[in-house]
PDB file of C-alpha atoms in Angstrom:
ATOM      1  CA  UNK A 861      -5.293 -18.506 -34.905  1.00  0.00           C
ATOM      2  CA  UNK A 862      -4.656 -17.143 -31.430  1.00  0.00           C
ATOM      3  CA  UNK A 863      -1.202 -16.828 -29.920  1.00  0.00           C
ATOM      4  CA  UNK A 864      -1.799 -16.298 -26.194  1.00  0.00           C
ATOM      5  CA  UNK A 865       0.961 -14.914 -24.023  1.00  0.00           C
ATOM      6  CA  UNK A 866       2.078 -17.671 -21.676  1.00  0.00           C
ATOM      7  CA  UNK A 867       2.672 -15.293 -18.767  1.00  0.00           C
ATOM      8  CA  UNK A 868      -0.333 -14.993 -16.454  1.00  0.00           C
ATOM      9  CA  UNK A 869      -1.857 -11.572 -16.004  1.00  0.00           C
ATOM     10  CA  UNK A 870      -5.058 -10.692 -14.185  1.00  0.00           C
ATOM     11  CA  UNK A 871      -4.531  -7.073 -13.112  1.00  0.00           C
ATOM     12  CA  UNK A 872      -3.098  -3.713 -14.198  1.00  0.00           C
ATOM     13  CA  UNK A 873      -1.395  -1.380 -11.744  1.00  0.00           C
ATOM     14  CA  UNK A 874      -1.411   2.279 -12.735  1.00  0.00           C
ATOM     15  CA  UNK A 875       0.884   4.705 -10.936  1.00  0.00           C
ATOM     16  CA  UNK A 876       0.271   8.431 -11.441  1.00  0.00           C
ATOM     17  CA  UNK A 877       3.017  10.791 -10.307  1.00  0.00           C
ATOM     18  CA  UNK A 878       4.568  14.208 -10.825  1.00  0.00           C
ATOM     19  CA  UNK A 879       7.256  14.287 -13.494  1.00  0.00           C
ATOM     20  CA  UNK A 880       9.836  15.046 -10.788  1.00  0.00           C
ATOM     21  CA  UNK A 881       9.347  11.572  -9.245  1.00  0.00           C
ATOM     22  CA  UNK A 882       9.534   9.595 -12.501  1.00  0.00           C
ATOM     23  CA  UNK A 883      13.190   8.553 -12.244  1.00  0.00           C
ATOM     24  CA  UNK A 884      12.901   7.495  -8.593  1.00  0.00           C
ATOM     25  CA  UNK A 885       9.895   5.298  -9.359  1.00  0.00           C
ATOM     26  CA  UNK A 886      11.420   3.816 -12.528  1.00  0.00           C
ATOM     27  CA  UNK A 887      14.675   3.050 -10.699  1.00  0.00           C
ATOM     28  CA  UNK A 888      12.669   1.225  -8.023  1.00  0.00           C
ATOM     29  CA  UNK A 889      10.757  -0.784 -10.632  1.00  0.00           C
ATOM     30  CA  UNK A 890      13.939  -1.757 -12.475  1.00  0.00           C
ATOM     31  CA  UNK A 891      15.327  -3.120  -9.197  1.00  0.00           C
ATOM     32  CA  UNK A 892      12.245  -5.354  -8.776  1.00  0.00           C
ATOM     33  CA  UNK A 893      11.774  -7.290 -12.039  1.00  0.00           C
ATOM     34  CA  UNK A 894       9.828 -10.057 -10.257  1.00  0.00           C
ATOM     35  CA  UNK A 895       7.017  -7.538  -9.693  1.00  0.00           C
ATOM     36  CA  UNK A 896       7.527  -5.354 -12.766  1.00  0.00           C
ATOM     37  CA  UNK A 897       9.166  -7.334 -15.557  1.00  0.00           C
ATOM     38  CA  UNK A 898       7.917  -4.801 -18.064  1.00  0.00           C
ATOM     39  CA  UNK A 899       5.923  -1.603 -17.959  1.00  0.00           C
ATOM     40  CA  UNK A 900       4.847   1.381 -20.026  1.00  0.00           C
ATOM     41  CA  UNK A 901       5.360   5.067 -19.209  1.00  0.00           C
ATOM     42  CA  UNK A 902       2.933   7.668 -20.549  1.00  0.00           C
ATOM     43  CA  UNK A 903       2.737  11.459 -20.469  1.00  0.00           C
ATOM     44  CA  UNK A 904      -0.366  12.737 -18.678  1.00  0.00           C
ATOM     45  CA  UNK A 905      -1.905  15.762 -17.021  1.00  0.00           C
ATOM     46  CA  UNK A 906      -3.600  15.782 -13.637  1.00  0.00           C
ATOM     47  CA  UNK A 907      -6.167  18.117 -12.162  1.00  0.00           C
ATOM     48  CA  UNK A 908      -8.610  18.210  -9.312  1.00  0.00           C
ATOM     49  CA  UNK A 909      -8.537  18.230  -5.518  1.00  0.00           C
ATOM     50  CA  UNK A 910      -5.173  17.219  -4.161  1.00  0.00           C
ATOM     51  CA  UNK A 911      -3.312  17.874  -7.410  1.00  0.00           C
ATOM     52  CA  UNK A 912      -0.067  19.814  -7.098  1.00  0.00           C
ATOM     53  CA  UNK A 913       0.889  22.492  -9.609  1.00  0.00           C
ATOM     54  CA  UNK A 914       4.600  23.186  -9.056  1.00  0.00           C
ATOM     55  CA  UNK A 915       5.157  25.591 -11.955  1.00  0.00           C
ATOM     56  CA  UNK A 916       3.484  28.926 -12.706  1.00  0.00           C
ATOM     57  CA  UNK A 917       2.276  27.609 -16.068  1.00  0.00           C
ATOM     58  CA  UNK A 918       0.609  24.616 -14.373  1.00  0.00           C
ATOM     59  CA  UNK A 919      -1.042  26.944 -11.852  1.00  0.00           C
ATOM     60  CA  UNK A 920      -2.439  29.121 -14.646  1.00  0.00           C
ATOM     61  CA  UNK A 921      -3.665  26.111 -16.657  1.00  0.00           C
ATOM     62  CA  UNK A 922      -5.103  24.403 -13.587  1.00  0.00           C
ATOM     63  CA  UNK A 923      -3.472  21.083 -14.424  1.00  0.00           C
ATOM     64  CA  UNK A 924      -0.096  19.552 -13.683  1.00  0.00           C
ATOM     65  CA  UNK A 925       2.317  17.488 -15.767  1.00  0.00           C
ATOM     66  CA  UNK A 926       2.218  13.859 -14.656  1.00  0.00           C
ATOM     67  CA  UNK A 927       3.569  10.477 -15.668  1.00  0.00           C
ATOM     68  CA  UNK A 928       1.540   7.282 -15.727  1.00  0.00           C
ATOM     69  CA  UNK A 929       3.273   3.930 -15.311  1.00  0.00           C
ATOM     70  CA  UNK A 930       1.246   0.877 -16.389  1.00  0.00           C
ATOM     71  CA  UNK A 931       2.263  -2.549 -15.093  1.00  0.00           C
ATOM     72  CA  UNK A 932       0.378  -5.718 -16.039  1.00  0.00           C
ATOM     73  CA  UNK A 933       0.740  -8.625 -13.641  1.00  0.00           C
ATOM     74  CA  UNK A 934      -0.807 -10.753 -10.935  1.00  0.00           C
ATOM     75  CA  UNK A 935      -3.062  -8.869  -8.521  1.00  0.00           C
ATOM     76  CA  UNK A 936      -1.383 -10.214  -5.355  1.00  0.00           C
ATOM     77  CA  UNK A 937       2.099  -9.387  -6.683  1.00  0.00           C
ATOM     78  CA  UNK A 938       1.044  -5.883  -7.710  1.00  0.00           C
ATOM     79  CA  UNK A 939      -0.314  -5.262  -4.197  1.00  0.00           C
ATOM     80  CA  UNK A 940       3.073  -6.310  -2.774  1.00  0.00           C
ATOM     81  CA  UNK A 941       4.741  -3.946  -5.224  1.00  0.00           C
ATOM     82  CA  UNK A 942       2.552  -1.059  -4.028  1.00  0.00           C
ATOM     83  CA  UNK A 943       3.420  -1.835  -0.385  1.00  0.00           C
ATOM     84  CA  UNK A 944       7.149  -1.953  -1.120  1.00  0.00           C
ATOM     85  CA  UNK A 945       7.013   1.234  -3.189  1.00  0.00           C
ATOM     86  CA  UNK A 946       5.093   3.026  -0.422  1.00  0.00           C
ATOM     87  CA  UNK A 947       7.751   1.958   2.097  1.00  0.00           C
ATOM     88  CA  UNK A 948      10.566   3.165  -0.176  1.00  0.00           C
ATOM     89  CA  UNK A 949       8.898   6.350  -1.513  1.00  0.00           C
ATOM     90  CA  UNK A 950       6.138   7.447   0.886  1.00  0.00           C
ATOM     91  CA  UNK A 951       4.917  10.320  -1.286  1.00  0.00           C
ATOM     92  CA  UNK A 952       1.288  11.482  -1.072  1.00  0.00           C
ATOM     93  CA  UNK A 953       1.457  12.791  -4.646  1.00  0.00           C
ATOM     94  CA  UNK A 954       1.958   9.285  -6.089  1.00  0.00           C
ATOM     95  CA  UNK A 955      -1.506   7.849  -6.702  1.00  0.00           C
ATOM     96  CA  UNK A 956      -2.227   4.275  -7.739  1.00  0.00           C
ATOM     97  CA  UNK A 957      -5.062   2.017  -8.744  1.00  0.00           C
ATOM     98  CA  UNK A 958      -5.330  -1.647  -9.660  1.00  0.00           C
ATOM     99  CA  UNK A 959      -7.810  -2.708 -12.336  1.00  0.00           C
ATOM    100  CA  UNK A 960      -8.794  -6.162 -13.583  1.00  0.00           C
ATOM    101  CA  UNK A 961      -7.364  -7.369 -16.887  1.00  0.00           C
ATOM    102  CA  UNK A 962      -9.938  -9.414 -18.765  1.00  0.00           C
ATOM    103  CA  UNK A 963      -7.666 -10.565 -21.560  1.00  0.00           C
ATOM    104  CA  UNK A 964      -3.929 -10.445 -22.163  1.00  0.00           C
ATOM    105  CA  UNK A 965      -1.774 -11.668 -25.008  1.00  0.00           C
ATOM    106  CA  UNK A 966       0.276 -10.857 -28.081  1.00  0.00           C
ATOM    107  CA  UNK A 967      -0.809 -10.638 -31.680  1.00  0.00           C
ATOM    108  CA  UNK A 968       1.893 -12.921 -32.976  1.00  0.00           C
TER     109      UNK A 968
END
């Protein structure tokens, strides 16, 4: 028996940022529950062109500590969230992408 989640969800916004910006971004999201009613925060590491390595250890390793924030929602709302976040925190080291969500629900 399936128990679908009644809230609609067709997209996933992923925000990737340096650890130093985590609290600013999370504070913004908590102030906008209509766009981000719930989200997950994950530890990550970033590397490649454009990546910043603020500490000596990160420079030696060639990868920087990052946080990923995952927000499931409606594509149009997530795009508005990105616009508002960019206006509030115009930081080039915050990357984002929006992916389709094919299925969404809860197990019970």
